[in-house]
mmCIF file of C-alpha atoms and ligand atoms in Angstrom:
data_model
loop_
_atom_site.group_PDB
_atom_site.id
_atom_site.type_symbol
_atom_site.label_atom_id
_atom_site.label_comp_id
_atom_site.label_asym_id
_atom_site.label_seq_id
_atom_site.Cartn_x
_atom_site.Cartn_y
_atom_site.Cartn_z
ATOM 1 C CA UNK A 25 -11.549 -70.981 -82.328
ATOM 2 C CA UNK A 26 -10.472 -74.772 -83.281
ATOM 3 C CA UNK A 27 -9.649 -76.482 -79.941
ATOM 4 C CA UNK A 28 -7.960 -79.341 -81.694
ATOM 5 C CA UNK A 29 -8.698 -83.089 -81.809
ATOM 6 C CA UNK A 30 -9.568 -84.865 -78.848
ATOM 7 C CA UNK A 31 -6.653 -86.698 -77.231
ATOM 8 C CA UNK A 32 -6.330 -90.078 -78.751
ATOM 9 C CA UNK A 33 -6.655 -92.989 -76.250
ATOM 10 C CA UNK A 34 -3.446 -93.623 -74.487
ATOM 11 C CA UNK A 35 -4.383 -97.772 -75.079
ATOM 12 C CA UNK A 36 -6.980 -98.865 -77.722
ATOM 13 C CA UNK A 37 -7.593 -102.393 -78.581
ATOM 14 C CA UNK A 38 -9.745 -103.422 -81.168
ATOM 15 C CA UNK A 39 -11.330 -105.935 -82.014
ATOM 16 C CA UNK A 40 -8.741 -108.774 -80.022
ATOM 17 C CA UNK A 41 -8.934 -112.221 -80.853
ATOM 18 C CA UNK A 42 -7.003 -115.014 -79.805
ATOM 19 C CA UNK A 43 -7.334 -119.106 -80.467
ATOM 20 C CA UNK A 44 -5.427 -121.270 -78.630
ATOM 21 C CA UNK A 45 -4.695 -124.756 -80.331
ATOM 22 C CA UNK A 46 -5.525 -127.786 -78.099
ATOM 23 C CA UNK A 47 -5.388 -130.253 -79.817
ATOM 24 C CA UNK A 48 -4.310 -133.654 -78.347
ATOM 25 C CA UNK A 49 -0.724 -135.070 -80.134
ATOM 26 C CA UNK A 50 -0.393 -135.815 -83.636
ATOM 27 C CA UNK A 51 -0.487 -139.333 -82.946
ATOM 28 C CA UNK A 52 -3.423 -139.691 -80.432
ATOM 29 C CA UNK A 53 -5.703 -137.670 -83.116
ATOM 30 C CA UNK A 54 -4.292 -140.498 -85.956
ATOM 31 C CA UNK A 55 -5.385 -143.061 -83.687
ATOM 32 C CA UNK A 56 -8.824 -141.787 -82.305
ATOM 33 C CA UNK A 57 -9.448 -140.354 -85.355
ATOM 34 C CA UNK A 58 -10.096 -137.088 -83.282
ATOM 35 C CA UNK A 59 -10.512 -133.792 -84.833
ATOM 36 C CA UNK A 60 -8.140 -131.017 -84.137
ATOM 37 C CA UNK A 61 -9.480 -128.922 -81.420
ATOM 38 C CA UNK A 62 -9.740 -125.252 -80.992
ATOM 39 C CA UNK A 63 -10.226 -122.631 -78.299
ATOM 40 C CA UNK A 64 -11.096 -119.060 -77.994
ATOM 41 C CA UNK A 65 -10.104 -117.478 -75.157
ATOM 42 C CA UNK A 66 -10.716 -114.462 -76.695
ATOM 43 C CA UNK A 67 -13.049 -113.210 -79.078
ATOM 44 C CA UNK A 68 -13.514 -109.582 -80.589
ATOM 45 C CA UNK A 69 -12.762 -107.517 -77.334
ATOM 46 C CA UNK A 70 -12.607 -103.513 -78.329
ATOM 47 C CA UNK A 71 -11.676 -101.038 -75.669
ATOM 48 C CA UNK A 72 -9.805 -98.034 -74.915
ATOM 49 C CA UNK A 73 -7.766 -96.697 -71.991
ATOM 50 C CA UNK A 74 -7.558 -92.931 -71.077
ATOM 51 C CA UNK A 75 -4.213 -91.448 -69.882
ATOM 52 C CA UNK A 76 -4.087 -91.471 -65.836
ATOM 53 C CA UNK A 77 -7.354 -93.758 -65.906
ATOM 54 C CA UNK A 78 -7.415 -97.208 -64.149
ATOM 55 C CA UNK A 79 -9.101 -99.703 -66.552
ATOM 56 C CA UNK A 80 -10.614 -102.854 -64.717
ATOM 57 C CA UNK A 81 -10.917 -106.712 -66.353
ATOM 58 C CA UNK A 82 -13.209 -108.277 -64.576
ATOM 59 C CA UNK A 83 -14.648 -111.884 -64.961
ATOM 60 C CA UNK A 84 -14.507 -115.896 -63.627
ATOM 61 C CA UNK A 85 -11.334 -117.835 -64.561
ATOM 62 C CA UNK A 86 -11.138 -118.685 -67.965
ATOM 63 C CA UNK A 87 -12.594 -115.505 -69.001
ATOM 64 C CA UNK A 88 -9.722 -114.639 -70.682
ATOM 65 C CA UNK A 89 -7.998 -111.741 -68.486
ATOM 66 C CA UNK A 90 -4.501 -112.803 -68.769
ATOM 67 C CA UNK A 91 -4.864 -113.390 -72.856
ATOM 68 C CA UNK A 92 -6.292 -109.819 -73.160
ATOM 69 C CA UNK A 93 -2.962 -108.890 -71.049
ATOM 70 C CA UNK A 94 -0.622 -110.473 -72.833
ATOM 71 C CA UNK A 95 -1.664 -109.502 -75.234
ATOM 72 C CA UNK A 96 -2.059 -105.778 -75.022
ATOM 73 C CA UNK A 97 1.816 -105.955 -73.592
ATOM 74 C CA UNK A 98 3.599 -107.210 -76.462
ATOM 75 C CA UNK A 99 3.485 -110.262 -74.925
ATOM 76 C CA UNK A 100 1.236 -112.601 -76.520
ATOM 77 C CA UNK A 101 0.448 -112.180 -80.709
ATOM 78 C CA UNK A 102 -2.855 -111.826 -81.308
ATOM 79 C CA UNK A 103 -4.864 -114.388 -83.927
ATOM 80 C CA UNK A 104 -6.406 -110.898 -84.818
ATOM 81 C CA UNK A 105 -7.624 -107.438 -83.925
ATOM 82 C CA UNK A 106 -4.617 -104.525 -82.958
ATOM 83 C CA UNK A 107 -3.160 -103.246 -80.161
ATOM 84 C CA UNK A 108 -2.064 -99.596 -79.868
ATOM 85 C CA UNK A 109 -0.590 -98.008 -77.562
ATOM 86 C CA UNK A 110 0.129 -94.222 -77.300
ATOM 87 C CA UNK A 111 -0.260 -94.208 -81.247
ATOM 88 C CA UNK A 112 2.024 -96.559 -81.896
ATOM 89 C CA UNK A 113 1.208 -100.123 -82.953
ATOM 90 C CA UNK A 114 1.972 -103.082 -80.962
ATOM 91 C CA UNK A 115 1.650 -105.048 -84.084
ATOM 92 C CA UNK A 116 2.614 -103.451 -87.300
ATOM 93 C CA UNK A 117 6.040 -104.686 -88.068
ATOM 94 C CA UNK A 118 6.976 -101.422 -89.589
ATOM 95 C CA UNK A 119 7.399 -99.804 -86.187
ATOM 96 C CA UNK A 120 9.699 -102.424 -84.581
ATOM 97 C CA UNK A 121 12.138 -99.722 -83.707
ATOM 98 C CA UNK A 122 9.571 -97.289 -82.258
ATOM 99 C CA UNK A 123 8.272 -100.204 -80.052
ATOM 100 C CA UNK A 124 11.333 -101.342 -78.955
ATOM 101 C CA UNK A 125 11.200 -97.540 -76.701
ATOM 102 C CA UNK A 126 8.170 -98.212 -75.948
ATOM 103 C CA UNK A 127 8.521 -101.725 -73.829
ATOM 104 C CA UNK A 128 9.936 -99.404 -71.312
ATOM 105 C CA UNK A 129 6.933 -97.318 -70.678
ATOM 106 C CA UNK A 130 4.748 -100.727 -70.188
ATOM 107 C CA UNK A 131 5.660 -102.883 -67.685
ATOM 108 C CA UNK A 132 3.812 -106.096 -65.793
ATOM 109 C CA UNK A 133 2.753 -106.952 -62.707
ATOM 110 C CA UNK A 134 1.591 -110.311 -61.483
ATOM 111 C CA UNK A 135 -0.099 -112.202 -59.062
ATOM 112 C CA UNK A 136 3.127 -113.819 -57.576
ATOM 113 C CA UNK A 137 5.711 -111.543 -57.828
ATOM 114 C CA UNK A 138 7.770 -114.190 -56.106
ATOM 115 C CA UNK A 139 7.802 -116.190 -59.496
ATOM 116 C CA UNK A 140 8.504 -112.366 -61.301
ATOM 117 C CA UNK A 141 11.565 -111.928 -58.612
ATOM 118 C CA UNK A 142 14.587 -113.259 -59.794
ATOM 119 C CA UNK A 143 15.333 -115.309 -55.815
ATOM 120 C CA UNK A 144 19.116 -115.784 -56.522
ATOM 121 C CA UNK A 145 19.238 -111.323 -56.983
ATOM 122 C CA UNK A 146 19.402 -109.480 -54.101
ATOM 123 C CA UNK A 147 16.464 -107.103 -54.365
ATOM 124 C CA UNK A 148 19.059 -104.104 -55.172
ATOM 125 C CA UNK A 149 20.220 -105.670 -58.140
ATOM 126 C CA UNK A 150 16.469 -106.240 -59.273
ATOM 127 C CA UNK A 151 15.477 -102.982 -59.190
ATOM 128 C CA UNK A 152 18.729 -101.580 -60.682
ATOM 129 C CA UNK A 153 18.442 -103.595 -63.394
ATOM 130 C CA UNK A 154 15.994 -101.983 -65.676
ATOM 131 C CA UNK A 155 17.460 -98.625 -64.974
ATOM 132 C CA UNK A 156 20.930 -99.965 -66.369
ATOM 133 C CA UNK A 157 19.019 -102.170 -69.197
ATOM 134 C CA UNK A 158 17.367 -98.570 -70.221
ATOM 135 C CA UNK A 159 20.114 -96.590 -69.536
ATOM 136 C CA UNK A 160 18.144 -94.141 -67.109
ATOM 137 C CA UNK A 161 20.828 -93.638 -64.635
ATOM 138 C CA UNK A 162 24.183 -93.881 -65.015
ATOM 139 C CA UNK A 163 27.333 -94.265 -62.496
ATOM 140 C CA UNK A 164 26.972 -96.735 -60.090
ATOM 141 C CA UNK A 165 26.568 -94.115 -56.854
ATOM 142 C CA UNK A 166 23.896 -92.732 -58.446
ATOM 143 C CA UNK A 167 22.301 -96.085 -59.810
ATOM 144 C CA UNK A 168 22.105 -97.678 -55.690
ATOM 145 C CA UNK A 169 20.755 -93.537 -54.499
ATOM 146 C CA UNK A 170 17.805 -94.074 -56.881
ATOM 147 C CA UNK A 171 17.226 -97.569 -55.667
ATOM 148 C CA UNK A 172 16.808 -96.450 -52.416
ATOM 149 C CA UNK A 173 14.604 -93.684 -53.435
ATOM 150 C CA UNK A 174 12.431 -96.071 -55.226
ATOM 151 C CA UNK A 175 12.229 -98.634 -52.095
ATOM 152 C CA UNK A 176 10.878 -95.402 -50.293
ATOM 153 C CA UNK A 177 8.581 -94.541 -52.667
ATOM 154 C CA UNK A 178 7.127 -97.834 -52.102
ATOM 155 C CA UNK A 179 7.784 -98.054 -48.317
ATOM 156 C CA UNK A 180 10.731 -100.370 -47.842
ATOM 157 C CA UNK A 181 13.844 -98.630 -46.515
ATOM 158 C CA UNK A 182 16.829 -98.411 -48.561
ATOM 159 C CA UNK A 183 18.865 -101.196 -46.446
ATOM 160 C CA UNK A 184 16.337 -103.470 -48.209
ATOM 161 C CA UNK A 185 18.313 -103.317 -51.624
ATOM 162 C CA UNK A 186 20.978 -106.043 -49.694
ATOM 163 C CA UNK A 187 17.950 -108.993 -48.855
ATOM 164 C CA UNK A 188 17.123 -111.584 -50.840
ATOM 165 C CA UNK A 189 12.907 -111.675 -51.691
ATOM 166 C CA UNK A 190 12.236 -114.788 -49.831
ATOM 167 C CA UNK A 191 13.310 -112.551 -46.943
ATOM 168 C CA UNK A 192 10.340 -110.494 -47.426
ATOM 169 C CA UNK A 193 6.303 -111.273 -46.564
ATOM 170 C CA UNK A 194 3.877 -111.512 -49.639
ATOM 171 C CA UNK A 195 2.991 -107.916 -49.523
ATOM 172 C CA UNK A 196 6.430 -106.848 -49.349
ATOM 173 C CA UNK A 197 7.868 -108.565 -52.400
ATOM 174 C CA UNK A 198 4.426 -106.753 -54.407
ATOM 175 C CA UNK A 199 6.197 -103.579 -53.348
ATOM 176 C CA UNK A 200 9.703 -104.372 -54.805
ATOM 177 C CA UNK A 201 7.909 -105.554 -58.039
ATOM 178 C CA UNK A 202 6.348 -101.994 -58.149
ATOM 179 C CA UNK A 203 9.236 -100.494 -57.184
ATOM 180 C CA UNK A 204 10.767 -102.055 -60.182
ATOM 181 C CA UNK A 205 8.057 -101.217 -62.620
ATOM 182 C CA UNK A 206 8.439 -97.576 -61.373
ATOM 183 C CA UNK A 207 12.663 -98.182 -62.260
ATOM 184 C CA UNK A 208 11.901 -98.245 -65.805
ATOM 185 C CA UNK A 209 9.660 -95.054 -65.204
ATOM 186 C CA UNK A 210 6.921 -96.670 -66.574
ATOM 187 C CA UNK A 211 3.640 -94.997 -67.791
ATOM 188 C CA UNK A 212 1.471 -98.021 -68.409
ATOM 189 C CA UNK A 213 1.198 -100.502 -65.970
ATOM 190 C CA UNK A 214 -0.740 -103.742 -66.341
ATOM 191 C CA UNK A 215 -1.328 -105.361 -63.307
ATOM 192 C CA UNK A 216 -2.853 -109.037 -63.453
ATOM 193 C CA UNK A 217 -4.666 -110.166 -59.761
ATOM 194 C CA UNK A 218 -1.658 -108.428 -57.969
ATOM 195 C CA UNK A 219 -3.336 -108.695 -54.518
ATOM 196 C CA UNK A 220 -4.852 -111.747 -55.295
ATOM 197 C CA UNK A 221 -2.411 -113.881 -53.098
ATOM 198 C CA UNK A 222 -2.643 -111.460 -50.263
ATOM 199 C CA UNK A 223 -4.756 -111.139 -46.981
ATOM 200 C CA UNK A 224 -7.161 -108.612 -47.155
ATOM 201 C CA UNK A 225 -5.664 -105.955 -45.106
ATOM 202 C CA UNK A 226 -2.394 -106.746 -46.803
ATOM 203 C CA UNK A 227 -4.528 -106.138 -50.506
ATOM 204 C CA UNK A 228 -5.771 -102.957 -49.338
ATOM 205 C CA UNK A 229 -2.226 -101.412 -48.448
ATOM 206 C CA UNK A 230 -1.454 -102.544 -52.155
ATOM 207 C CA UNK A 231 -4.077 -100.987 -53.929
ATOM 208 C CA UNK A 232 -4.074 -97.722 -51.753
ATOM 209 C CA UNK A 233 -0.107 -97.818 -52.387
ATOM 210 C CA UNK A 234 -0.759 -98.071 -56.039
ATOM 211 C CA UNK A 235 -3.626 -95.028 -56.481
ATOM 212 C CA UNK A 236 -0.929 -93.257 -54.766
ATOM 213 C CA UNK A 237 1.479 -93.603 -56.930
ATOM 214 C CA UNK A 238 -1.102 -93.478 -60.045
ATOM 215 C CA UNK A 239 -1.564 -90.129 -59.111
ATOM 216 C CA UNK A 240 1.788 -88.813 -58.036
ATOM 217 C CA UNK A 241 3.099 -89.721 -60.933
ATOM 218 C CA UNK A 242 -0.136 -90.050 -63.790
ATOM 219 C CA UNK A 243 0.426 -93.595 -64.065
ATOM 220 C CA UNK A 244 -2.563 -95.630 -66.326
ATOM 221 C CA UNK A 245 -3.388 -98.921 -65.025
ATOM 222 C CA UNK A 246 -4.874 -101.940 -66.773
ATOM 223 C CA UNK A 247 -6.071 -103.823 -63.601
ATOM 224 C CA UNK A 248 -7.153 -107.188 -63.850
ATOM 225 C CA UNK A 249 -9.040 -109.542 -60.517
ATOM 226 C CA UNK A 250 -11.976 -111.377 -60.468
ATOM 227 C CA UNK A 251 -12.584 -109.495 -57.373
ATOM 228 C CA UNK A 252 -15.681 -106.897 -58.094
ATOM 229 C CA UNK A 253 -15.222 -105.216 -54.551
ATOM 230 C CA UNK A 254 -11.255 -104.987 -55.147
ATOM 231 C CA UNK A 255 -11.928 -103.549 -58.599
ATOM 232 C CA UNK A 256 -14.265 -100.897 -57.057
ATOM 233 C CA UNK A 257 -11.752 -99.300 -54.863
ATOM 234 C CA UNK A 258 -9.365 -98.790 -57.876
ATOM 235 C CA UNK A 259 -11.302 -98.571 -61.650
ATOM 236 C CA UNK A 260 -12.548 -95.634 -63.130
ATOM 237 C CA UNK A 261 -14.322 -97.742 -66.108
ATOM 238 C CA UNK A 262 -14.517 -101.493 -65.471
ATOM 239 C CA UNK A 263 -15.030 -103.936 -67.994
ATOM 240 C CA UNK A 264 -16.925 -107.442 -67.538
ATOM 241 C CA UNK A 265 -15.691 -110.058 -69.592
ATOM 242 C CA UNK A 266 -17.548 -114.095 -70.100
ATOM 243 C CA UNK A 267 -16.044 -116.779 -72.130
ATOM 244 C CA UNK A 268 -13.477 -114.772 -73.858
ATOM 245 C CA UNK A 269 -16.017 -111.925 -74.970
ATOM 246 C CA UNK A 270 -16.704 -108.380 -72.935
ATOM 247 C CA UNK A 271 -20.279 -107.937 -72.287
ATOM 248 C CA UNK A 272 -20.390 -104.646 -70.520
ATOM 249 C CA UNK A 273 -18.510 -101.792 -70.334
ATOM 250 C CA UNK A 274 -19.315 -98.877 -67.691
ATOM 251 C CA UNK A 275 -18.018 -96.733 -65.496
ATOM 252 C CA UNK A 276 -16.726 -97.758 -62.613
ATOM 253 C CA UNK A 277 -19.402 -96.561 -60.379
ATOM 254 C CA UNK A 278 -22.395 -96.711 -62.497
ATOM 255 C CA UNK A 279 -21.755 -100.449 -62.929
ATOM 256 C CA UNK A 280 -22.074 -100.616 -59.229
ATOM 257 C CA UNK A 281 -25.517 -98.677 -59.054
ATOM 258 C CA UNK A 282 -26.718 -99.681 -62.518
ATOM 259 C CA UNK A 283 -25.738 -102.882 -63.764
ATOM 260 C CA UNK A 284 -27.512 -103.609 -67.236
ATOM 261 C CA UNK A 285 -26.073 -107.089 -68.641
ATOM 262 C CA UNK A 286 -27.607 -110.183 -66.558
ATOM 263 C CA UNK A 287 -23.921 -111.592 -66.099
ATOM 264 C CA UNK A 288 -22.559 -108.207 -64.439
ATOM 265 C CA UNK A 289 -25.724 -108.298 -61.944
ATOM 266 C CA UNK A 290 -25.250 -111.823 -60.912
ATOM 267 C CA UNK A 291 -21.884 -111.153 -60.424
ATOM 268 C CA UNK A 292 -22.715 -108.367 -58.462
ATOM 269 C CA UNK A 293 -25.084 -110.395 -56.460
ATOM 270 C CA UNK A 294 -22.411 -112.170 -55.330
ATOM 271 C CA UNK A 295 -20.031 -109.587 -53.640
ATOM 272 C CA UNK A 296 -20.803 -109.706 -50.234
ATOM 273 C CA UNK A 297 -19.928 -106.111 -49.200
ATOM 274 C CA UNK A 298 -22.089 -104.145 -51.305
ATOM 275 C CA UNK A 299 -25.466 -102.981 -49.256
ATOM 276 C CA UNK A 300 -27.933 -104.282 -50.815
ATOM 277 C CA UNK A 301 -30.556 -104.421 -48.020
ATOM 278 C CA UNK A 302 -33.534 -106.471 -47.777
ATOM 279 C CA UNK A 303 -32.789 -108.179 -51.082
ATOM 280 C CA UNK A 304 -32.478 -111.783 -51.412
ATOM 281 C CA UNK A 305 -29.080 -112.881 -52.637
ATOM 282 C CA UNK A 306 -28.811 -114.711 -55.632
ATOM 283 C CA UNK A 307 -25.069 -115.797 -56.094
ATOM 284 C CA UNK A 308 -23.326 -116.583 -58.654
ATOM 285 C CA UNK A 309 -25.477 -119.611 -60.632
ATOM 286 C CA UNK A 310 -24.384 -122.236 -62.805
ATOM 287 C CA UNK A 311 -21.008 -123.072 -64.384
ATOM 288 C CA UNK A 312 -19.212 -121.848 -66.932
ATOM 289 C CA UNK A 313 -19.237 -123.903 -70.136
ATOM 290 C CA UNK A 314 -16.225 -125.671 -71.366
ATOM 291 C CA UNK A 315 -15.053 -122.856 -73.634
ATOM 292 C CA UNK A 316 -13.868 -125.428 -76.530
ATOM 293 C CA UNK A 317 -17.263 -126.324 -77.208
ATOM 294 C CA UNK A 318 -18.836 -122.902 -75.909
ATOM 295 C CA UNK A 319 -23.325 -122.512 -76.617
ATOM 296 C CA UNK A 320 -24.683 -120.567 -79.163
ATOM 297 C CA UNK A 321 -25.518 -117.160 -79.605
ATOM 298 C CA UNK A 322 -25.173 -115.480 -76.482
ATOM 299 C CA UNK A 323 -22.706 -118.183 -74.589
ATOM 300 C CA UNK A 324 -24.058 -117.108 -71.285
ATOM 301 C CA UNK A 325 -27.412 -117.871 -72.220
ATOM 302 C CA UNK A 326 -27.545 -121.165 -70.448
ATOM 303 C CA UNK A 327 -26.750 -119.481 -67.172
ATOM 304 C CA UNK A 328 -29.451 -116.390 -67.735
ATOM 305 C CA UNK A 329 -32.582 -115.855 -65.823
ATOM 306 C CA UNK A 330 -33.574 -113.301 -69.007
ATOM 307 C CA UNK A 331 -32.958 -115.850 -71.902
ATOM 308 C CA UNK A 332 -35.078 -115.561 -74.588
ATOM 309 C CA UNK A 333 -35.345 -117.290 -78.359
ATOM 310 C CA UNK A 334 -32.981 -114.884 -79.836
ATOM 311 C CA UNK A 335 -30.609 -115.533 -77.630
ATOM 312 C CA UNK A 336 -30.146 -119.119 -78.454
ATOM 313 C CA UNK A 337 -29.323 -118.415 -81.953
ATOM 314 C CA UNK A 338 -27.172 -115.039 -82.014
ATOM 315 C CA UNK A 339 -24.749 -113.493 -80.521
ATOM 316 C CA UNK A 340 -25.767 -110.511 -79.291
ATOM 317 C CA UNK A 341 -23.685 -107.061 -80.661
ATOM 318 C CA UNK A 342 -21.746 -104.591 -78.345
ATOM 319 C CA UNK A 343 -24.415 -101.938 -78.338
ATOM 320 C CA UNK A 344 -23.296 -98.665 -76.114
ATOM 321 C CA UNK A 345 -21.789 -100.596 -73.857
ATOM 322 C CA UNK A 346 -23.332 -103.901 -73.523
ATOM 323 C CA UNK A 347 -23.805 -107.116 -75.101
ATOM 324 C CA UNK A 348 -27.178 -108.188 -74.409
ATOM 325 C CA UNK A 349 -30.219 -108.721 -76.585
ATOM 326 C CA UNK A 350 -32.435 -108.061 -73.688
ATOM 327 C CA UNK A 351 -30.941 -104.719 -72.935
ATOM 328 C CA UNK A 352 -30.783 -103.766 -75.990
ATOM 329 C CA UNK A 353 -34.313 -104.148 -77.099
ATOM 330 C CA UNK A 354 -35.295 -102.653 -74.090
ATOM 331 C CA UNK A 355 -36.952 -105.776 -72.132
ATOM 332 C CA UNK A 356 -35.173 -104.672 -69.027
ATOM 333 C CA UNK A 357 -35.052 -101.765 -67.539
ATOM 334 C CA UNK A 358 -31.424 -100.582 -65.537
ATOM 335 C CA UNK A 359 -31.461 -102.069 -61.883
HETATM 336 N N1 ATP B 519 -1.367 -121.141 -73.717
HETATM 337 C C1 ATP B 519 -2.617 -121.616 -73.716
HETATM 338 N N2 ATP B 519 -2.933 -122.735 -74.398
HETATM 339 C C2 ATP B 519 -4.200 -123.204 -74.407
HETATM 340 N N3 ATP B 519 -5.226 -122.631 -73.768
HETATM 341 C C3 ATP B 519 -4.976 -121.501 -73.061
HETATM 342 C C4 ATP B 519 -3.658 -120.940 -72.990
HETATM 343 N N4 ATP B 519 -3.710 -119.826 -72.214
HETATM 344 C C5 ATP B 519 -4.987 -119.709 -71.826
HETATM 345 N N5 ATP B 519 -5.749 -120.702 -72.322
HETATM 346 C C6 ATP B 519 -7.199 -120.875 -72.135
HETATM 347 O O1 ATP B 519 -7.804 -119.662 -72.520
HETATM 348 C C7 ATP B 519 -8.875 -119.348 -71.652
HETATM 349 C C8 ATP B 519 -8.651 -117.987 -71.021
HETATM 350 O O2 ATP B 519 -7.550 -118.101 -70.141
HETATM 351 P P1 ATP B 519 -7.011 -116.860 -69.280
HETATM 352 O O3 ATP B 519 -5.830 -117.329 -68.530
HETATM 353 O O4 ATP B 519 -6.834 -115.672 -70.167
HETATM 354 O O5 ATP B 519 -8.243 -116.584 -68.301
HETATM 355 P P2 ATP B 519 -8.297 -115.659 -66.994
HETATM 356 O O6 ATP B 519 -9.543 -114.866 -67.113
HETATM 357 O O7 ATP B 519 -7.026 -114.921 -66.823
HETATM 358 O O8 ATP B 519 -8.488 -116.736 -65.843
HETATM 359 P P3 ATP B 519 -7.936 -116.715 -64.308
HETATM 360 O O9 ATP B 519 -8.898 -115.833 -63.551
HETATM 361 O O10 ATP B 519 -8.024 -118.144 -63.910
HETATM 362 O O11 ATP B 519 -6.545 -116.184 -64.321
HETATM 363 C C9 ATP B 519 -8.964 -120.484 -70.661
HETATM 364 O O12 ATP B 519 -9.948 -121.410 -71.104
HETATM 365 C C10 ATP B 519 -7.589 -121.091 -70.704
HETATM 366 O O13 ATP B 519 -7.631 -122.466 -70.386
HETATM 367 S S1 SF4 B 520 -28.404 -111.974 -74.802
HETATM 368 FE FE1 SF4 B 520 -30.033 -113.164 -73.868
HETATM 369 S S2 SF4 B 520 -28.974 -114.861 -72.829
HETATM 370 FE FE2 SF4 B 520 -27.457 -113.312 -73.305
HETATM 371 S S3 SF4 B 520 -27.342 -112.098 -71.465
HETATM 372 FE FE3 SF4 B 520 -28.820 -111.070 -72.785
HETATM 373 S S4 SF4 B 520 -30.801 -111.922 -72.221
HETATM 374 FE FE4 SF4 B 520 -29.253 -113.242 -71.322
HETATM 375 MG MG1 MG B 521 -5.586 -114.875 -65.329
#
């Protein structure tokens, strides 16, 4: 009667860390007697990623997004914490080889794919290339038939492999960078603010292009905005991250009806689409703290209508979900 284990999280990441040394020069310190200087732009984020699922980062700039990213591609080593992803370790050194075969099931998007799009390639040859770098396809007649195919997929036309990207709009050269994540037939897909450049009705033919492809083809996203109503349309657990730490973790739509960390709520208070009738808007208060010299305990405290003592003086624990000592005593009830 044994059903087995449960499936193992396609992506788990524990416990991340990074620091980033900013120091000024060797010399300036010497002659200011200044201190070296340290930042951490991310500190002890945990989470896991189901296969097919879309996984939402959400948070200001300077959160730490893009580290967590990076890192959780390969890209980036980690100051500490691991990075695994369909059971294999992005870290251990003993699995170099088994890694190396894995690169070609993650792949990257970014914000400006114009930067990502090599401008001196016609698009053809960009989206050829990691088919020939993997060895998917072989023979060049078949190589240019699944180009085409793949410019379909993401509605260009297959006469597009000849142009150049600045010959396309913004929203166009999004679809040959997916086009060329989808090359590599790629299972994991992070995607960092990749509609973020766009005009809004532009952004929505991205995302709904993407969840179409997620499901043809079981893709898992990592998606990453600081966009709460963009992050809506496309997360199935969304998690809110503040000065390099994730304080809540939820489901995609019970963070919408029932935010529990302060931060999450103001932030929600802040998107202007979501009906919230007859309620006062609050907005997002206060500035973020200069993350080399971030406050105590619970870093958000200075910005938190629930502070408290405790606050001040420890960081609060991830506790089902949320880091908040307010929640997690049970001073506040779910909105
Ligand atoms: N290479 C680096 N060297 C020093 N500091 C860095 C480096 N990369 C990032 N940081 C700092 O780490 C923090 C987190 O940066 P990160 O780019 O991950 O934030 P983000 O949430 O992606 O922000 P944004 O929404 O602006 O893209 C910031 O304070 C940033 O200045
Ligand atoms: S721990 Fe305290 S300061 Fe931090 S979010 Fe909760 S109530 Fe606010
Ligand atoms: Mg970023």
């Amino acid at each position: 009667m044994s059903q087995g284990p449960p499936e193992r999280p396609f992506v788990q990441a524990r416990d991340l860390r990074r620091i980033f040394d900013v120091s000024k020069p060797w010399l300036n310190r010497v002659l200011e007697r200044a201190p070296r200087q340290y930042l951490k732009a991310v500190d002890g984020v945990s989470f896991d990623i189901r296969r097919g699922e879309t996984f939402a980062l959400v948070g200001e700039s300077g959160s730490g997004k893009s580290t967590v990213a990076r890192m959780v591609v390969g890209l980036l080593p980690p100051s500490d914490g691991t990075v695994s992803i369909a059971g294999i370790s992005m870290n251990d050194v003993n699995v170099a080889q088994e890694r190396q075969r894995l690169r070609r099931r993650i792949q990257m998007i970014f914000q400006d794919p114009y930067a990502s799009l090599n401008p001196r390639w016609r698009v053809g040859r960009i989206i050829a290339e990691p088919i020939r770098a993997f060895g998917i396809v072989h023979g060049e007649a078949d190589i240019t038939g699944r180009v085409g195919e793949l410019l379909t997929l993401v509605g260009l036309h297959p006469d597009d492999a000849g142009k150049f990207p600045h010959e396309f709009s913004g929203g166009q050269r999004q679809r040959i960078a997916i086009a060329r994540a989808l090359a590599a037939n790629a299972e994991f897909i992070v995607c960092d603010e990749p509609t973020s450049a766009l005009d809004v009705s532009v952004q929505a033919q991205i995302l709904n292009l993407m969840r179409d492809l997620q499901q043809r083809f079981g893709l898992t996203y990592l998606f990453i905005s600081h966009n709460l109503a963009v992050v809506r349309h496309m997360a199935t657990r969304i998690g809110v991250m503040y000065l390099g730490r994730l304080v809540e973790v939820s489901e995609g739509k019970q963070l919408f009806s029932h935010p529990r960390h302060p931060y999450t709520r103001m932030l929600l208070d802040a998107v202007p689409d979501l009906a919230m009738v007859g309620k006062a808007r609050e907005g997002v208060k206060g500035e973020i703290p200069n993350p080399i010299s971030p406050p105590s305990g619970c870093t958000f405290h200075p910005r938190c209508p629930l502070v408290f003592e405790r606050c001040r003086i420890e960081s609060p624990p991830v506790i089902d979900g949320v880091a908040c000592h307010a929640v997690n005593q049970g001073r506040i009830a779910a909105a």
